[in-house]
Structure formats: C-alpha cells, structure tokens
C-alpha cells in the first residue's frame, strides 16, 4: 500500500514544494560538477571541516553575506565533486629550515598554502585527512626555499595558486615586488595598488596571505617602523628581516 502524503494548502491553493539551499548546493557540486561551489548549508560538511569547533552559520558563509568569503574554510581545490578531486588532488610535504618547520600544500598546478610552523601567532593550520604526502611535487619549491635560507636566493620563481578576493590577490601580487632585504609600510603598499587610503584593508589582506615567505608579507611594517602583527608570530618576522639584511 502506497503511503499517501497530505497536501498543504495556503489561501485555498496547494502549496508548491520549494527546492532548498541544500538541494541546490548538492546539485551544483555533485550534478553540475561546479568545483567552486561551496555547500555552506551542509552542517555535516561544516562540522567535518571545522572539527566541530565554531561551526559557521549560513549567515557567515552564504554567497549573499557581506562577509561570505569562504576561501579559508574550503577553497575551490577541495570541492566535493569527483571531477574536482581528480583534477585538483591536494598534496603536501613538510621539512625543517633554520627558523622553523615548513608545511607546503598544493596541487600539481602550484602551491596554494605555506605554513610556518612556529608554534606562535594566530594562524591555525591542519593537514587534511585526505591530503597525500608527495615530495616530488614540491621538490623544486623545497630546493629554492633551502637556497633562500643558505643566502643563495632572493626571490622565488615557483607556480602559485592564489585563492582569495580580487583585492587580496592584488595586494599579494604587490608584495612580490618588495625587494629582498627591504621593507614597505602598509601605506606604501596601498599606494602601489593605486589606493592610498586602503592601508587598513592592505593590513587585513596581508594577514590573510596563504603563502608567506614566498609572498613576502614579512617585509611590510607599520608607518612608525614597528613590526606590527604577524600571523606566525613576531619572533620569526624579526628573524626573517634580520636574515635578509645580513644577506642583502
């Protein structure tokens, strides 16, 4: 015997069943294979990504939200589609340097994350359960980072994958132009991107830099010459600047 569902009426007319946000996001990622789509209303996925801590709400990560930038939580390269996973599998490696352990993450197309594992600062980082350790993918980048710390390299020519807002990418690109051994103020970086009044916004973008060292956000200081904040701790920022002064 088939189960009969009860029809709902409003103002004498049958209510049409609407497609919810969860269904739309599922169709986007699984059906249409839109690898940039983020299923922000999938509570199970959000709990898995955040390890159950401070689970973001729909308001935080809705595309209509003013602060709906979900790139830190789930960048496009970890989309749930099979096609997305096959195309952009996440690799990582770790190695020691004279200042701290470094963790590199990325795909075969380029580096998308670099973590300075100092144990200080406010930058949280965790290796994903589905990431694959692959030394070969990062062999060139590792060799260049080691050459940098040996005083034999002053800039990095490596493939990068930047995930962020257009403004953030503009700031990060400008940071690449700061020469080895030199510093710039937030105001000077703002002027370099054509917006002298954006010093505060530049500071925010600086703090979100996903690939420090290679993108030298440590070379940005306060207008009064102070080191200001650094996501990985002021101690390593001071060490990197002193190291570059000595090897300039």
PDB file of C-alpha atoms in Angstrom:
ATOM      1  CA  UNK A   1       0.000   0.000   0.000  1.00  0.00           C
ATOM      2  CA  UNK A   2       1.423   3.336  -1.041  1.00  0.00           C
ATOM      3  CA  UNK A   3       1.835   6.000   1.577  1.00  0.00           C
ATOM      4  CA  UNK A   4      -0.415   8.963   0.894  1.00  0.00           C
ATOM      5  CA  UNK A   5       1.146  12.324   1.681  1.00  0.00           C
ATOM      6  CA  UNK A   6      -1.053  15.084   2.968  1.00  0.00           C
ATOM      7  CA  UNK A   7      -1.269  18.105   0.678  1.00  0.00           C
ATOM      8  CA  UNK A   8      -0.721  21.520   2.253  1.00  0.00           C
ATOM      9  CA  UNK A   9      -2.812  24.499   1.277  1.00  0.00           C
ATOM     10  CA  UNK A  10      -2.408  28.253   1.704  1.00  0.00           C
ATOM     11  CA  UNK A  11      -5.290  30.607   0.923  1.00  0.00           C
ATOM     12  CA  UNK A  12      -7.181  27.741  -0.654  1.00  0.00           C
ATOM     13  CA  UNK A  13      -4.411  26.842  -3.120  1.00  0.00           C
ATOM     14  CA  UNK A  14      -1.977  23.927  -2.862  1.00  0.00           C
ATOM     15  CA  UNK A  15       1.482  24.953  -1.660  1.00  0.00           C
ATOM     16  CA  UNK A  16       4.206  24.167  -4.148  1.00  0.00           C
ATOM     17  CA  UNK A  17       7.201  22.369  -2.698  1.00  0.00           C
ATOM     18  CA  UNK A  18      10.301  24.550  -2.996  1.00  0.00           C
ATOM     19  CA  UNK A  19      13.882  23.467  -3.646  1.00  0.00           C
ATOM     20  CA  UNK A  20      16.010  24.255  -0.605  1.00  0.00           C
ATOM     21  CA  UNK A  21      19.547  25.579  -0.363  1.00  0.00           C
ATOM     22  CA  UNK A  22      20.946  22.142   0.499  1.00  0.00           C
ATOM     23  CA  UNK A  23      19.468  20.616  -2.662  1.00  0.00           C
ATOM     24  CA  UNK A  24      20.762  23.472  -4.819  1.00  0.00           C
ATOM     25  CA  UNK A  25      24.304  23.190  -3.468  1.00  0.00           C
ATOM     26  CA  UNK A  26      24.263  19.394  -3.817  1.00  0.00           C
ATOM     27  CA  UNK A  27      23.189  19.628  -7.448  1.00  0.00           C
ATOM     28  CA  UNK A  28      25.880  22.269  -8.077  1.00  0.00           C
ATOM     29  CA  UNK A  29      28.740  20.192  -6.665  1.00  0.00           C
ATOM     30  CA  UNK A  30      27.667  16.642  -7.432  1.00  0.00           C
ATOM     31  CA  UNK A  31      25.488  17.028 -10.510  1.00  0.00           C
ATOM     32  CA  UNK A  32      26.895  20.007 -12.397  1.00  0.00           C
ATOM     33  CA  UNK A  33      30.448  19.488 -11.071  1.00  0.00           C
ATOM     34  CA  UNK A  34      30.900  23.178 -10.220  1.00  0.00           C
ATOM     35  CA  UNK A  35      34.134  22.783  -8.290  1.00  0.00           C
ATOM     36  CA  UNK A  36      33.994  26.368  -6.956  1.00  0.00           C
ATOM     37  CA  UNK A  37      30.574  25.819  -5.399  1.00  0.00           C
ATOM     38  CA  UNK A  38      30.511  25.747  -1.599  1.00  0.00           C
ATOM     39  CA  UNK A  39      27.676  23.834   0.156  1.00  0.00           C
ATOM     40  CA  UNK A  40      27.557  26.253   3.082  1.00  0.00           C
ATOM     41  CA  UNK A  41      24.313  24.828   4.460  1.00  0.00           C
ATOM     42  CA  UNK A  42      25.618  21.248   4.747  1.00  0.00           C
ATOM     43  CA  UNK A  43      26.038  21.045   8.524  1.00  0.00           C
ATOM     44  CA  UNK A  44      27.778  17.675   8.393  1.00  0.00           C
ATOM     45  CA  UNK A  45      30.405  19.009   5.974  1.00  0.00           C
ATOM     46  CA  UNK A  46      30.983  22.153   8.036  1.00  0.00           C
ATOM     47  CA  UNK A  47      31.453  20.114  11.208  1.00  0.00           C
ATOM     48  CA  UNK A  48      33.948  17.871   9.438  1.00  0.00           C
ATOM     49  CA  UNK A  49      35.925  20.808   8.077  1.00  0.00           C
ATOM     50  CA  UNK A  50      35.999  22.683  11.364  1.00  0.00           C
ATOM     51  CA  UNK A  51      36.454  19.604  13.560  1.00  0.00           C
ATOM     52  CA  UNK A  52      33.173  20.583  15.235  1.00  0.00           C
ATOM     53  CA  UNK A  53      34.552  23.853  16.599  1.00  0.00           C
ATOM     54  CA  UNK A  54      32.956  27.193  15.844  1.00  0.00           C
ATOM     55  CA  UNK A  55      30.790  25.804  13.066  1.00  0.00           C
ATOM     56  CA  UNK A  56      29.937  28.751  10.755  1.00  0.00           C
ATOM     57  CA  UNK A  57      26.329  29.619  10.080  1.00  0.00           C
ATOM     58  CA  UNK A  58      24.562  30.241   6.807  1.00  0.00           C
ATOM     59  CA  UNK A  59      24.885  33.988   7.505  1.00  0.00           C
ATOM     60  CA  UNK A  60      28.680  33.647   7.739  1.00  0.00           C
ATOM     61  CA  UNK A  61      29.126  31.669   4.548  1.00  0.00           C
ATOM     62  CA  UNK A  62      26.155  32.494   2.373  1.00  0.00           C
ATOM     63  CA  UNK A  63      27.133  33.960  -1.013  1.00  0.00           C
ATOM     64  CA  UNK A  64      24.759  36.830  -0.215  1.00  0.00           C
ATOM     65  CA  UNK A  65      26.537  37.604   3.052  1.00  0.00           C
ATOM     66  CA  UNK A  66      28.732  40.684   3.227  1.00  0.00           C
ATOM     67  CA  UNK A  67      31.450  38.565   4.794  1.00  0.00           C
ATOM     68  CA  UNK A  68      30.767  35.431   2.777  1.00  0.00           C
ATOM     69  CA  UNK A  69      34.372  34.791   1.810  1.00  0.00           C
ATOM     70  CA  UNK A  70      34.720  31.064   2.403  1.00  0.00           C
ATOM     71  CA  UNK A  71      38.121  30.661   0.776  1.00  0.00           C
ATOM     72  CA  UNK A  72      39.900  29.928   4.062  1.00  0.00           C
ATOM     73  CA  UNK A  73      37.434  27.249   5.108  1.00  0.00           C
ATOM     74  CA  UNK A  74      37.018  25.482   1.799  1.00  0.00           C
ATOM     75  CA  UNK A  75      38.944  26.719  -1.216  1.00  0.00           C
ATOM     76  CA  UNK A  76      37.841  25.502  -4.659  1.00  0.00           C
ATOM     77  CA  UNK A  77      40.521  22.834  -4.828  1.00  0.00           C
ATOM     78  CA  UNK A  78      38.766  20.710  -2.180  1.00  0.00           C
ATOM     79  CA  UNK A  79      35.329  20.707  -3.749  1.00  0.00           C
ATOM     80  CA  UNK A  80      33.301  17.564  -3.226  1.00  0.00           C
ATOM     81  CA  UNK A  81      32.906  16.545  -6.850  1.00  0.00           C
ATOM     82  CA  UNK A  82      34.706  13.545  -8.189  1.00  0.00           C
ATOM     83  CA  UNK A  83      35.910  15.545 -11.176  1.00  0.00           C
ATOM     84  CA  UNK A  84      37.226  18.264  -8.866  1.00  0.00           C
ATOM     85  CA  UNK A  85      39.082  15.771  -6.706  1.00  0.00           C
ATOM     86  CA  UNK A  86      40.674  14.030  -9.647  1.00  0.00           C
ATOM     87  CA  UNK A  87      41.694  17.315 -11.239  1.00  0.00           C
ATOM     88  CA  UNK A  88      42.999  19.011  -8.098  1.00  0.00           C
ATOM     89  CA  UNK A  89      44.106  16.436  -5.554  1.00  0.00           C
ATOM     90  CA  UNK A  90      45.810  18.081  -2.590  1.00  0.00           C
ATOM     91  CA  UNK A  91      49.429  17.176  -1.886  1.00  0.00           C
ATOM     92  CA  UNK A  92      51.660  18.286   0.957  1.00  0.00           C
ATOM     93  CA  UNK A  93      55.149  17.959   2.346  1.00  0.00           C
ATOM     94  CA  UNK A  94      56.991  19.081   5.466  1.00  0.00           C
ATOM     95  CA  UNK A  95      60.638  19.876   6.066  1.00  0.00           C
ATOM     96  CA  UNK A  96      62.846  21.693   8.556  1.00  0.00           C
ATOM     97  CA  UNK A  97      64.556  25.037   7.990  1.00  0.00           C
ATOM     98  CA  UNK A  98      66.906  27.093  10.193  1.00  0.00           C
ATOM     99  CA  UNK A  99      63.927  29.045  11.586  1.00  0.00           C
ATOM    100  CA  UNK A 100      61.080  26.519  11.787  1.00  0.00           C
ATOM    101  CA  UNK A 101      59.401  23.569  10.144  1.00  0.00           C
ATOM    102  CA  UNK A 102      57.598  24.437   6.919  1.00  0.00           C
ATOM    103  CA  UNK A 103      54.479  22.761   5.553  1.00  0.00           C
ATOM    104  CA  UNK A 104      53.709  23.159   1.862  1.00  0.00           C
ATOM    105  CA  UNK A 105      50.336  22.334   0.341  1.00  0.00           C
ATOM    106  CA  UNK A 106      49.088  22.483  -3.216  1.00  0.00           C
ATOM    107  CA  UNK A 107      48.215  20.653  -6.390  1.00  0.00           C
ATOM    108  CA  UNK A 108      50.247  19.674  -9.413  1.00  0.00           C
ATOM    109  CA  UNK A 109      49.395  23.133 -10.773  1.00  0.00           C
ATOM    110  CA  UNK A 110      51.051  25.065  -7.961  1.00  0.00           C
ATOM    111  CA  UNK A 111      51.429  25.892  -4.274  1.00  0.00           C
ATOM    112  CA  UNK A 112      48.300  27.137  -2.538  1.00  0.00           C
ATOM    113  CA  UNK A 113      49.477  27.135   1.057  1.00  0.00           C
ATOM    114  CA  UNK A 114      52.663  27.545   3.097  1.00  0.00           C
ATOM    115  CA  UNK A 115      52.645  27.291   6.863  1.00  0.00           C
ATOM    116  CA  UNK A 116      55.483  28.452   9.076  1.00  0.00           C
ATOM    117  CA  UNK A 117      55.117  26.035  11.982  1.00  0.00           C
ATOM    118  CA  UNK A 118      56.472  28.300  14.706  1.00  0.00           C
ATOM    119  CA  UNK A 119      54.002  27.417  17.435  1.00  0.00           C
ATOM    120  CA  UNK A 120      53.345  31.139  17.787  1.00  0.00           C
ATOM    121  CA  UNK A 121      50.977  33.671  16.276  1.00  0.00           C
ATOM    122  CA  UNK A 122      47.317  33.254  15.437  1.00  0.00           C
ATOM    123  CA  UNK A 123      47.491  31.228  12.214  1.00  0.00           C
ATOM    124  CA  UNK A 124      45.796  27.844  12.643  1.00  0.00           C
ATOM    125  CA  UNK A 125      46.721  25.109  10.201  1.00  0.00           C
ATOM    126  CA  UNK A 126      45.958  21.411   9.916  1.00  0.00           C
ATOM    127  CA  UNK A 127      46.925  18.832   7.312  1.00  0.00           C
ATOM    128  CA  UNK A 128      43.738  17.481   5.732  1.00  0.00           C
ATOM    129  CA  UNK A 129      42.840  13.846   6.313  1.00  0.00           C
ATOM    130  CA  UNK A 130      42.580  13.282   2.554  1.00  0.00           C
ATOM    131  CA  UNK A 131      45.798  15.108   1.616  1.00  0.00           C
ATOM    132  CA  UNK A 132      48.574  12.979   0.124  1.00  0.00           C
ATOM    133  CA  UNK A 133      52.216  13.408   1.031  1.00  0.00           C
ATOM    134  CA  UNK A 134      54.229  13.890  -2.144  1.00  0.00           C
ATOM    135  CA  UNK A 135      57.835  15.041  -2.042  1.00  0.00           C
ATOM    136  CA  UNK A 136      58.232  15.154  -5.836  1.00  0.00           C
ATOM    137  CA  UNK A 137      55.504  17.771  -6.338  1.00  0.00           C
ATOM    138  CA  UNK A 138      57.341  20.226  -4.075  1.00  0.00           C
ATOM    139  CA  UNK A 139      60.944  19.267  -4.878  1.00  0.00           C
ATOM    140  CA  UNK A 140      61.653  22.478  -6.781  1.00  0.00           C
ATOM    141  CA  UNK A 141      59.995  24.741  -4.197  1.00  0.00           C
ATOM    142  CA  UNK A 142      61.813  22.982  -1.345  1.00  0.00           C
ATOM    143  CA  UNK A 143      65.146  23.356  -3.114  1.00  0.00           C
ATOM    144  CA  UNK A 144      64.553  27.085  -3.604  1.00  0.00           C
ATOM    145  CA  UNK A 145      63.471  27.636  -0.003  1.00  0.00           C
ATOM    146  CA  UNK A 146      66.615  25.877   1.191  1.00  0.00           C
ATOM    147  CA  UNK A 147      68.695  28.036  -1.182  1.00  0.00           C
ATOM    148  CA  UNK A 148      66.999  31.121   0.288  1.00  0.00           C
ATOM    149  CA  UNK A 149      67.998  30.146   3.829  1.00  0.00           C
ATOM    150  CA  UNK A 150      71.520  29.410   2.618  1.00  0.00           C
ATOM    151  CA  UNK A 151      71.745  33.005   1.400  1.00  0.00           C
ATOM    152  CA  UNK A 152      71.891  31.972  -2.263  1.00  0.00           C
ATOM    153  CA  UNK A 153      68.405  33.006  -3.439  1.00  0.00           C
ATOM    154  CA  UNK A 154      66.464  36.246  -3.055  1.00  0.00           C
ATOM    155  CA  UNK A 155      63.203  35.574  -4.924  1.00  0.00           C
ATOM    156  CA  UNK A 156      61.119  32.528  -5.726  1.00  0.00           C
ATOM    157  CA  UNK A 157      60.081  31.534  -9.253  1.00  0.00           C
ATOM    158  CA  UNK A 158      57.508  28.872  -8.399  1.00  0.00           C
ATOM    159  CA  UNK A 159      53.952  28.205  -9.578  1.00  0.00           C
ATOM    160  CA  UNK A 160      51.320  29.556  -7.189  1.00  0.00           C
ATOM    161  CA  UNK A 161      47.577  29.079  -6.863  1.00  0.00           C
ATOM    162  CA  UNK A 162      46.079  32.063  -5.071  1.00  0.00           C
ATOM    163  CA  UNK A 163      42.616  31.692  -3.574  1.00  0.00           C
ATOM    164  CA  UNK A 164      41.143  34.924  -2.253  1.00  0.00           C
ATOM    165  CA  UNK A 165      39.241  38.054  -3.199  1.00  0.00           C
ATOM    166  CA  UNK A 166      40.360  40.229  -6.095  1.00  0.00           C
ATOM    167  CA  UNK A 167      41.608  42.841  -3.628  1.00  0.00           C
ATOM    168  CA  UNK A 168      43.596  40.295  -1.642  1.00  0.00           C
ATOM    169  CA  UNK A 169      45.218  38.943  -4.800  1.00  0.00           C
ATOM    170  CA  UNK A 170      46.136  42.478  -5.854  1.00  0.00           C
ATOM    171  CA  UNK A 171      47.829  43.079  -2.500  1.00  0.00           C
ATOM    172  CA  UNK A 172      49.641  39.733  -2.547  1.00  0.00           C
ATOM    173  CA  UNK A 173      50.897  40.433  -6.061  1.00  0.00           C
ATOM    174  CA  UNK A 174      52.213  43.818  -4.904  1.00  0.00           C
ATOM    175  CA  UNK A 175      54.091  42.122  -2.055  1.00  0.00           C
ATOM    176  CA  UNK A 176      56.054  40.119  -4.608  1.00  0.00           C
ATOM    177  CA  UNK A 177      57.561  43.395  -5.834  1.00  0.00           C
ATOM    178  CA  UNK A 178      59.154  44.247  -2.476  1.00  0.00           C
ATOM    179  CA  UNK A 179      62.884  43.551  -2.951  1.00  0.00           C
ATOM    180  CA  UNK A 180      64.818  41.145  -0.754  1.00  0.00           C
ATOM    181  CA  UNK A 181      66.193  42.926   2.305  1.00  0.00           C
ATOM    182  CA  UNK A 182      63.846  45.910   2.012  1.00  0.00           C
ATOM    183  CA  UNK A 183      60.583  46.806   3.736  1.00  0.00           C
ATOM    184  CA  UNK A 184      57.459  48.758   2.849  1.00  0.00           C
ATOM    185  CA  UNK A 185      54.754  50.278   5.011  1.00  0.00           C
ATOM    186  CA  UNK A 186      51.092  49.367   4.633  1.00  0.00           C
ATOM    187  CA  UNK A 187      50.538  52.847   3.200  1.00  0.00           C
ATOM    188  CA  UNK A 188      53.232  52.326   0.586  1.00  0.00           C
ATOM    189  CA  UNK A 189      51.683  49.018  -0.467  1.00  0.00           C
ATOM    190  CA  UNK A 190      48.285  50.737  -0.657  1.00  0.00           C
ATOM    191  CA  UNK A 191      49.777  53.406  -2.910  1.00  0.00           C
ATOM    192  CA  UNK A 192      51.388  50.707  -5.053  1.00  0.00           C
ATOM    193  CA  UNK A 193      47.985  49.177  -5.814  1.00  0.00           C
ATOM    194  CA  UNK A 194      46.500  52.593  -6.582  1.00  0.00           C
ATOM    195  CA  UNK A 195      44.531  53.225  -3.391  1.00  0.00           C
ATOM    196  CA  UNK A 196      46.422  55.361  -0.853  1.00  0.00           C
ATOM    197  CA  UNK A 197      43.543  55.236   1.631  1.00  0.00           C
ATOM    198  CA  UNK A 198      43.448  51.435   1.809  1.00  0.00           C
ATOM    199  CA  UNK A 199      46.189  50.955   4.421  1.00  0.00           C
ATOM    200  CA  UNK A 200      43.899  49.159   6.853  1.00  0.00           C
ATOM    201  CA  UNK A 201      42.484  46.919   4.131  1.00  0.00           C
ATOM    202  CA  UNK A 202      46.029  46.143   2.989  1.00  0.00           C
ATOM    203  CA  UNK A 203      46.835  45.084   6.541  1.00  0.00           C
ATOM    204  CA  UNK A 204      43.888  42.717   6.568  1.00  0.00           C
ATOM    205  CA  UNK A 205      44.859  41.224   3.207  1.00  0.00           C
ATOM    206  CA  UNK A 206      48.445  40.922   4.429  1.00  0.00           C
ATOM    207  CA  UNK A 207      47.297  38.864   7.420  1.00  0.00           C
ATOM    208  CA  UNK A 208      45.375  36.509   5.107  1.00  0.00           C
ATOM    209  CA  UNK A 209      48.363  35.769   2.875  1.00  0.00           C
ATOM    210  CA  UNK A 210      48.230  31.968   2.388  1.00  0.00           C
ATOM    211  CA  UNK A 211      51.823  31.636   1.143  1.00  0.00           C
ATOM    212  CA  UNK A 212      54.126  33.650   3.454  1.00  0.00           C
ATOM    213  CA  UNK A 213      57.857  33.761   2.831  1.00  0.00           C
ATOM    214  CA  UNK A 214      57.360  33.127  -0.902  1.00  0.00           C
ATOM    215  CA  UNK A 215      54.886  36.041  -0.921  1.00  0.00           C
ATOM    216  CA  UNK A 216      56.938  38.202   1.484  1.00  0.00           C
ATOM    217  CA  UNK A 217      54.326  39.688   3.784  1.00  0.00           C
ATOM    218  CA  UNK A 218      57.037  39.794   6.474  1.00  0.00           C
ATOM    219  CA  UNK A 219      58.526  42.779   4.599  1.00  0.00           C
ATOM    220  CA  UNK A 220      55.549  45.002   5.471  1.00  0.00           C
ATOM    221  CA  UNK A 221      55.867  47.151   8.594  1.00  0.00           C
ATOM    222  CA  UNK A 222      53.997  49.928  10.364  1.00  0.00           C
ATOM    223  CA  UNK A 223      54.284  53.586   9.388  1.00  0.00           C
ATOM    224  CA  UNK A 224      56.364  54.217  12.526  1.00  0.00           C
ATOM    225  CA  UNK A 225      58.804  51.424  11.681  1.00  0.00           C
ATOM    226  CA  UNK A 226      57.288  48.919  14.115  1.00  0.00           C
ATOM    227  CA  UNK A 227      56.945  45.309  13.018  1.00  0.00           C
ATOM    228  CA  UNK A 228      53.220  45.287  13.902  1.00  0.00           C
ATOM    229  CA  UNK A 229      51.417  41.954  13.836  1.00  0.00           C
ATOM    230  CA  UNK A 230      52.393  38.779  12.002  1.00  0.00           C
ATOM    231  CA  UNK A 231      50.174  35.707  11.711  1.00  0.00           C
ATOM    232  CA  UNK A 232      53.068  33.348  12.533  1.00  0.00           C
ATOM    233  CA  UNK A 233      54.441  35.409  15.402  1.00  0.00           C
ATOM    234  CA  UNK A 234      56.662  38.487  15.570  1.00  0.00           C
ATOM    235  CA  UNK A 235      59.688  36.416  16.517  1.00  0.00           C
ATOM    236  CA  UNK A 236      60.012  34.785  13.103  1.00  0.00           C
ATOM    237  CA  UNK A 237      59.215  38.045  11.312  1.00  0.00           C
ATOM    238  CA  UNK A 238      62.115  39.663  13.143  1.00  0.00           C
ATOM    239  CA  UNK A 239      64.396  36.724  12.271  1.00  0.00           C
ATOM    240  CA  UNK A 240      63.485  36.830   8.574  1.00  0.00           C
ATOM    241  CA  UNK A 241      64.057  40.581   8.281  1.00  0.00           C
ATOM    242  CA  UNK A 242      67.387  40.376  10.095  1.00  0.00           C
ATOM    243  CA  UNK A 243      68.448  37.433   7.941  1.00  0.00           C
ATOM    244  CA  UNK A 244      67.644  39.374   4.766  1.00  0.00           C
ATOM    245  CA  UNK A 245      69.525  42.450   5.963  1.00  0.00           C
ATOM    246  CA  UNK A 246      72.605  40.324   6.537  1.00  0.00           C
ATOM    247  CA  UNK A 247      72.412  38.638   3.119  1.00  0.00           C
ATOM    248  CA  UNK A 248      71.227  41.588   1.051  1.00  0.00           C
TER     249      UNK A 248
END
